[in-house]
Amino acid sequence: MDFLKPDTVLNLQNIRAELVKMEDTIIFQFIERSHFATCSSVYQPNHPGVSIPNFDGSFLDWALLHLEITHSQLRRFESPDETPFFPNEILKPILPSINYPPILASYASEVNYNDKIKKVYIDRIVPLISKYDGDQKENYGSVATRDCEVLQNLSRRIHFGKFVAEAKFQSAKELYIELIKNKDVEGIMKHITNSAVEEKILERLTKKAEVYGVDPTNKEGERRITPEYLVKIYKEIVIPITKEVEVEYLLRRLESDY
Ligand SMILES: O=C(O)C(=O)C[C@]1(C(=O)O)C=C[C@@H](O)C=C1
């Protein structure tokens, strides 16, 4: 996928192929996080166990903010497939800007579900994928590092819904314009949903978790990620929020001429 060539980006088959590739990254990052305990202190704002001078937030927020500030200077958030968790704090790139041709509508960067993604990750995903429920003070840095990686990739996957939505809009403009004019959220949700594709994703994830989730030479060994949890995470969190992104993006689609 080449963001300098809009045609390659707004092709639903290419987008779905990219979503499949992201599954592998996300599974391996879940496995990396699964080596550690839940470590709830990492997520509690101003926790006494991880005091950060002059910062009002959790240790994870601090880590993610500083990572994003550096990445913004490396031009990360100019790319239309990247959405920052701290859009108001990031800096201008040190590298010269790339003039990407318009692919998404002009308001696309305002469709930002990262607060919701971070909350659901901490409240629901971390307890499912962690080794056990407890604290490991010596691993706070490793935990926050893994969390930043998982969150950035979940965010990219979920916000890819904008490309899916744009591709669907371009291929059935009349239908969507009518639904958008009527603010028909249910109708939009119905038309963006492809149950066969969703089922295939869940089937594939089950197989991937069976293979990657355990040492294949030691089937009795410790399970790092189970098919059950992976499917649950995708079915109840990743796909539904991707669809929310699609619907919000489409509801505003007539604001943009392009
Ligand atoms: O592939 C699509 O058509 C999408 O809209 C993406 C996605 C997903 O999140 O994977 C979401 C909704 C569809 O029902 C199927 C899959």
Tab-separated table of C-alpha atoms and ligand atoms in Angstrom:
chain	number	residue	atom	x	y	z
A	1	MET	CA	0.000	0.000	0.000
A	2	ASP	CA	1.462	3.326	-1.080
A	3	PHE	CA	-0.078	6.491	0.368
A	4	LEU	CA	1.366	8.501	-2.503
A	5	LYS	CA	-0.874	6.463	-4.841
A	6	PRO	CA	-4.503	6.840	-3.686
A	7	ASP	CA	-5.743	4.098	-6.067
A	8	THR	CA	-3.744	1.429	-4.259
A	9	VAL	CA	-5.074	2.614	-0.906
A	10	LEU	CA	-8.767	2.812	-1.715
A	11	ASN	CA	-8.977	-0.717	-3.021
A	12	LEU	CA	-10.956	-2.824	-0.541
A	13	GLN	CA	-8.981	-5.959	-1.330
A	14	ASN	CA	-5.684	-4.206	-0.604
A	15	ILE	CA	-7.094	-2.749	2.595
A	16	ARG	CA	-8.279	-6.163	3.794
A	17	ALA	CA	-4.888	-7.695	2.926
A	18	GLU	CA	-3.263	-4.989	5.073
A	19	LEU	CA	-5.667	-5.777	7.932
A	20	VAL	CA	-4.671	-9.456	7.727
A	21	LYS	CA	-0.964	-8.512	7.964
A	22	MET	CA	-1.711	-6.396	11.028
A	23	GLU	CA	-3.226	-9.454	12.761
A	24	ASP	CA	0.219	-11.059	12.926
A	25	THR	CA	1.823	-7.948	14.386
A	26	ILE	CA	-0.921	-7.593	16.982
A	27	ILE	CA	-0.788	-11.287	17.989
A	28	PHE	CA	2.997	-11.184	18.454
A	29	GLN	CA	2.716	-7.994	20.480
A	30	PHE	CA	0.035	-9.561	22.685
A	31	ILE	CA	2.444	-12.462	23.220
A	32	GLU	CA	5.216	-10.015	24.211
A	33	ARG	CA	2.880	-8.381	26.743
A	34	SER	CA	1.719	-11.772	28.033
A	35	HIS	CA	5.105	-12.427	29.658
A	36	PHE	CA	4.247	-9.919	32.380
A	37	ALA	CA	1.668	-9.498	35.133
A	38	THR	CA	-1.183	-6.999	34.833
A	39	CYS	CA	0.790	-4.283	36.744
A	40	SER	CA	-2.169	-1.986	37.348
A	41	SER	CA	0.122	0.674	38.913
A	42	VAL	CA	1.382	1.453	35.404
A	43	TYR	CA	-2.121	2.647	34.465
A	44	GLN	CA	-3.165	4.589	37.558
A	45	PRO	CA	-2.775	8.362	37.298
A	46	ASN	CA	-0.197	9.754	39.747
A	47	HIS	CA	0.412	6.358	41.365
A	48	PRO	CA	2.847	6.745	44.317
A	49	GLY	CA	4.835	3.694	43.137
A	50	VAL	CA	5.802	5.492	39.907
A	51	SER	CA	6.076	9.154	40.728
A	52	ILE	CA	6.840	11.404	37.790
A	53	PRO	CA	7.680	15.008	38.686
A	54	ASN	CA	5.485	17.663	37.037
A	55	PHE	CA	3.280	15.173	35.230
A	56	ASP	CA	-0.407	14.611	35.803
A	57	GLY	CA	-1.218	11.147	34.487
A	58	SER	CA	-0.214	7.507	34.567
A	59	PHE	CA	3.210	6.048	33.876
A	60	LEU	CA	1.839	4.667	30.601
A	61	ASP	CA	0.525	8.121	29.612
A	62	TRP	CA	3.948	9.601	30.296
A	63	ALA	CA	5.694	6.901	28.228
A	64	LEU	CA	3.236	7.157	25.339
A	65	LEU	CA	3.305	10.960	25.316
A	66	HIS	CA	7.093	11.112	25.136
A	67	LEU	CA	7.238	8.386	22.508
A	68	GLU	CA	4.678	10.264	20.414
A	69	ILE	CA	6.546	13.558	20.764
A	70	THR	CA	9.676	11.896	19.368
A	71	HIS	CA	7.765	10.011	16.666
A	72	SER	CA	5.962	13.187	15.598
A	73	GLN	CA	9.359	14.758	14.964
A	74	LEU	CA	10.179	11.739	12.818
A	75	ARG	CA	7.063	12.531	10.721
A	76	ARG	CA	5.004	9.565	11.961
A	77	PHE	CA	1.724	11.449	12.232
A	78	GLU	CA	1.876	12.995	8.788
A	79	SER	CA	1.114	9.573	7.424
A	80	PRO	CA	-2.651	9.204	6.914
A	81	ASP	CA	-2.682	5.777	8.614
A	82	GLU	CA	-1.300	7.074	11.928
A	83	THR	CA	-3.437	8.635	14.645
A	84	PRO	CA	-1.829	10.144	17.767
A	85	PHE	CA	-3.032	9.532	21.335
A	86	PHE	CA	-1.927	13.073	22.223
A	87	PRO	CA	-2.875	15.156	19.165
A	88	ASN	CA	-2.524	18.419	21.102
A	89	GLU	CA	0.970	17.723	22.407
A	90	ILE	CA	2.845	16.387	19.400
A	91	LEU	CA	5.451	18.504	17.602
A	92	LYS	CA	6.230	19.440	14.019
A	93	PRO	CA	8.510	17.045	12.138
A	94	ILE	CA	12.230	17.710	11.907
A	95	LEU	CA	12.165	16.034	8.499
A	96	PRO	CA	10.619	17.971	5.607
A	97	SER	CA	6.895	17.326	5.102
A	98	ILE	CA	5.649	14.886	2.496
A	99	ASN	CA	2.788	16.188	0.409
A	100	TYR	CA	0.477	13.186	0.419
A	101	PRO	CA	-2.315	13.424	-2.135
A	102	PRO	CA	-5.742	13.615	-0.462
A	103	ILE	CA	-7.007	10.096	0.207
A	104	LEU	CA	-9.359	10.657	3.103
A	105	ALA	CA	-11.808	13.492	3.746
A	106	SER	CA	-10.325	16.676	5.222
A	107	TYR	CA	-11.702	16.047	8.737
A	108	ALA	CA	-10.292	12.482	8.920
A	109	SER	CA	-7.709	13.259	11.599
A	110	GLU	CA	-10.528	14.424	13.892
A	111	VAL	CA	-11.981	10.914	13.888
A	112	ASN	CA	-9.851	9.746	16.798
A	113	TYR	CA	-10.869	6.779	18.959
A	114	ASN	CA	-7.589	6.519	20.846
A	115	ASP	CA	-8.992	7.494	24.277
A	116	LYS	CA	-11.540	4.715	23.942
A	117	ILE	CA	-8.891	2.269	22.646
A	118	LYS	CA	-6.571	3.034	25.579
A	119	LYS	CA	-9.375	2.604	28.111
A	120	VAL	CA	-10.634	-0.673	26.684
A	121	TYR	CA	-7.059	-1.969	26.392
A	122	ILE	CA	-6.355	-1.281	30.081
A	123	ASP	CA	-9.754	-2.416	31.391
A	124	ARG	CA	-10.376	-5.477	29.226
A	125	ILE	CA	-7.414	-6.565	27.113
A	126	VAL	CA	-4.582	-6.358	29.684
A	127	PRO	CA	-6.416	-8.661	32.157
A	128	LEU	CA	-7.025	-11.203	29.366
A	129	ILE	CA	-3.488	-11.360	27.990
A	130	SER	CA	-1.339	-10.854	31.113
A	131	LYS	CA	0.499	-13.760	32.713
A	132	TYR	CA	-1.305	-13.243	36.037
A	133	ASP	CA	-3.143	-10.599	37.979
A	134	GLY	CA	-0.519	-8.849	40.091
A	135	ASP	CA	2.345	-6.389	40.263
A	136	GLN	CA	5.992	-6.667	39.144
A	137	LYS	CA	7.741	-3.431	40.088
A	138	GLU	CA	10.916	-4.482	38.292
A	139	ASN	CA	9.030	-4.739	34.983
A	140	TYR	CA	7.166	-1.411	34.793
A	141	GLY	CA	9.437	-0.161	32.007
A	142	SER	CA	9.050	-3.329	29.934
A	143	VAL	CA	5.301	-3.356	30.492
A	144	ALA	CA	4.878	0.267	29.402
A	145	THR	CA	7.108	-0.336	26.360
A	146	ARG	CA	4.988	-3.319	25.268
A	147	ASP	CA	1.784	-1.410	25.970
A	148	CYS	CA	2.876	1.489	23.749
A	149	GLU	CA	3.583	-0.937	20.915
A	150	VAL	CA	0.290	-2.785	21.274
A	151	LEU	CA	-1.668	0.457	21.524
A	152	GLN	CA	-0.034	2.002	18.464
A	153	ASN	CA	-0.839	-1.080	16.406
A	154	LEU	CA	-4.387	-1.482	17.702
A	155	SER	CA	-4.913	2.195	16.928
A	156	ARG	CA	-3.579	1.812	13.389
A	157	ARG	CA	-5.760	-1.270	12.792
A	158	ILE	CA	-8.921	0.310	14.127
A	159	HIS	CA	-8.424	3.664	12.383
A	160	PHE	CA	-7.896	1.810	9.108
A	161	GLY	CA	-11.691	1.829	9.245
A	162	LYS	CA	-11.397	5.292	7.669
A	163	PHE	CA	-9.858	3.804	4.510
A	164	VAL	CA	-12.455	1.019	4.466
A	165	ALA	CA	-15.196	3.629	4.816
A	166	GLU	CA	-13.793	5.852	2.084
A	167	ALA	CA	-13.428	2.874	-0.289
A	168	LYS	CA	-17.022	1.829	0.410
A	169	PHE	CA	-18.256	5.402	-0.070
A	170	GLN	CA	-16.452	5.735	-3.410
A	171	SER	CA	-17.900	2.460	-4.672
A	172	ALA	CA	-21.531	3.214	-3.721
A	173	LYS	CA	-21.766	7.001	-3.530
A	174	GLU	CA	-25.490	7.364	-4.172
A	175	LEU	CA	-26.442	4.842	-1.541
A	176	TYR	CA	-24.217	6.370	1.132
A	177	ILE	CA	-25.153	9.984	0.311
A	178	GLU	CA	-28.798	9.083	0.912
A	179	LEU	CA	-28.023	7.311	4.206
A	180	ILE	CA	-25.798	10.179	5.370
A	181	LYS	CA	-28.409	12.829	4.488
A	182	ASN	CA	-30.944	10.881	6.563
A	183	LYS	CA	-28.411	10.474	9.407
A	184	ASP	CA	-29.332	6.797	9.196
A	185	VAL	CA	-26.745	5.321	11.567
A	186	GLU	CA	-28.366	1.884	11.546
A	187	GLY	CA	-28.536	1.845	7.753
A	188	ILE	CA	-24.868	2.843	7.472
A	189	MET	CA	-23.890	0.183	10.027
A	190	LYS	CA	-25.864	-2.418	8.074
A	191	HIS	CA	-24.204	-1.523	4.781
A	192	ILE	CA	-20.638	-1.439	6.083
A	193	THR	CA	-21.067	-4.799	7.809
A	194	ASN	CA	-19.885	-7.883	5.978
A	195	SER	CA	-20.574	-10.830	8.271
A	196	ALA	CA	-18.811	-13.325	6.004
A	197	VAL	CA	-15.583	-11.275	6.187
A	198	GLU	CA	-15.910	-11.001	9.972
A	199	GLU	CA	-16.410	-14.760	10.339
A	200	LYS	CA	-13.383	-15.454	8.195
A	201	ILE	CA	-11.259	-13.128	10.343
A	202	LEU	CA	-12.325	-14.942	13.529
A	203	GLU	CA	-11.685	-18.347	11.952
A	204	ARG	CA	-8.219	-17.277	10.825
A	205	LEU	CA	-7.419	-15.815	14.245
A	206	THR	CA	-8.369	-19.093	15.910
A	207	LYS	CA	-5.907	-20.935	13.688
A	208	LYS	CA	-3.166	-18.328	14.149
A	209	ALA	CA	-3.517	-18.414	17.939
A	210	GLU	CA	-3.365	-22.213	17.878
A	211	VAL	CA	-0.066	-22.035	15.985
A	212	TYR	CA	1.629	-18.937	17.390
A	213	GLY	CA	0.111	-19.090	20.869
A	214	VAL	CA	2.097	-22.067	22.054
A	215	ASP	CA	5.531	-23.580	21.455
A	216	PRO	CA	4.689	-26.061	18.629
A	217	THR	CA	7.338	-28.522	19.898
A	218	ASN	CA	5.854	-28.514	23.370
A	219	LYS	CA	2.074	-28.672	23.208
A	220	GLU	CA	1.902	-29.137	26.986
A	221	GLY	CA	3.863	-25.911	27.492
A	222	GLU	CA	2.615	-22.573	28.722
A	223	ARG	CA	0.005	-20.939	26.497
A	224	ARG	CA	0.840	-17.365	25.664
A	225	ILE	CA	-2.336	-16.332	23.905
A	226	THR	CA	-5.408	-18.511	23.554
A	227	PRO	CA	-7.714	-18.649	20.506
A	228	GLU	CA	-10.600	-17.947	22.863
A	229	TYR	CA	-9.154	-14.647	24.120
A	230	LEU	CA	-7.927	-13.526	20.734
A	231	VAL	CA	-11.333	-14.108	19.143
A	232	LYS	CA	-13.027	-12.365	22.074
A	233	ILE	CA	-10.772	-9.321	21.698
A	234	TYR	CA	-11.431	-9.044	17.965
A	235	LYS	CA	-15.133	-9.873	18.129
A	236	GLU	CA	-16.035	-7.653	21.074
A	237	ILE	CA	-13.495	-4.842	20.745
A	238	VAL	CA	-11.401	-4.519	17.588
A	239	ILE	CA	-14.052	-5.080	14.909
A	240	PRO	CA	-16.848	-3.149	16.701
A	241	ILE	CA	-14.626	-0.066	17.229
A	242	THR	CA	-13.414	-0.280	13.614
A	243	LYS	CA	-17.074	-0.123	12.618
A	244	GLU	CA	-17.677	2.864	14.905
A	245	VAL	CA	-14.788	4.622	13.136
A	246	GLU	CA	-16.343	3.793	9.763
A	247	VAL	CA	-19.763	5.109	10.793
A	248	GLU	CA	-18.424	8.346	12.324
A	249	TYR	CA	-16.258	8.964	9.265
A	250	LEU	CA	-19.177	8.355	6.897
A	251	LEU	CA	-21.671	10.457	8.879
A	252	ARG	CA	-19.454	13.508	8.240
A	253	ARG	CA	-18.574	12.572	4.672
A	254	LEU	CA	-20.679	15.291	3.018
A	255	GLU	CA	-18.679	17.993	4.847
A	256	SER	CA	-15.810	17.332	2.472
A	257	ASP	CA	-15.891	18.154	-1.242
A	258	TYR	CA	-13.254	15.663	-2.131
B	1	LIG	O1	-13.530	-5.465	5.589
B	1	LIG	C1	-14.463	-4.696	5.765
B	1	LIG	O2	-15.369	-4.533	4.928
B	1	LIG	C2	-14.554	-3.910	6.983
B	1	LIG	O3	-15.420	-3.071	7.113
B	1	LIG	C3	-13.600	-4.168	8.106
B	1	LIG	C4	-14.223	-5.086	9.156
B	1	LIG	C5	-13.111	-5.341	10.205
B	1	LIG	O4	-13.055	-4.621	11.196
B	1	LIG	O5	-12.291	-6.230	9.954
B	1	LIG	C6	-15.370	-4.388	9.785
B	1	LIG	C7	-16.650	-4.591	9.342
B	1	LIG	C8	-17.019	-5.636	8.392
B	1	LIG	O6	-18.157	-6.303	8.826
B	1	LIG	C9	-15.916	-6.571	8.126
B	1	LIG	C10	-14.644	-6.356	8.535
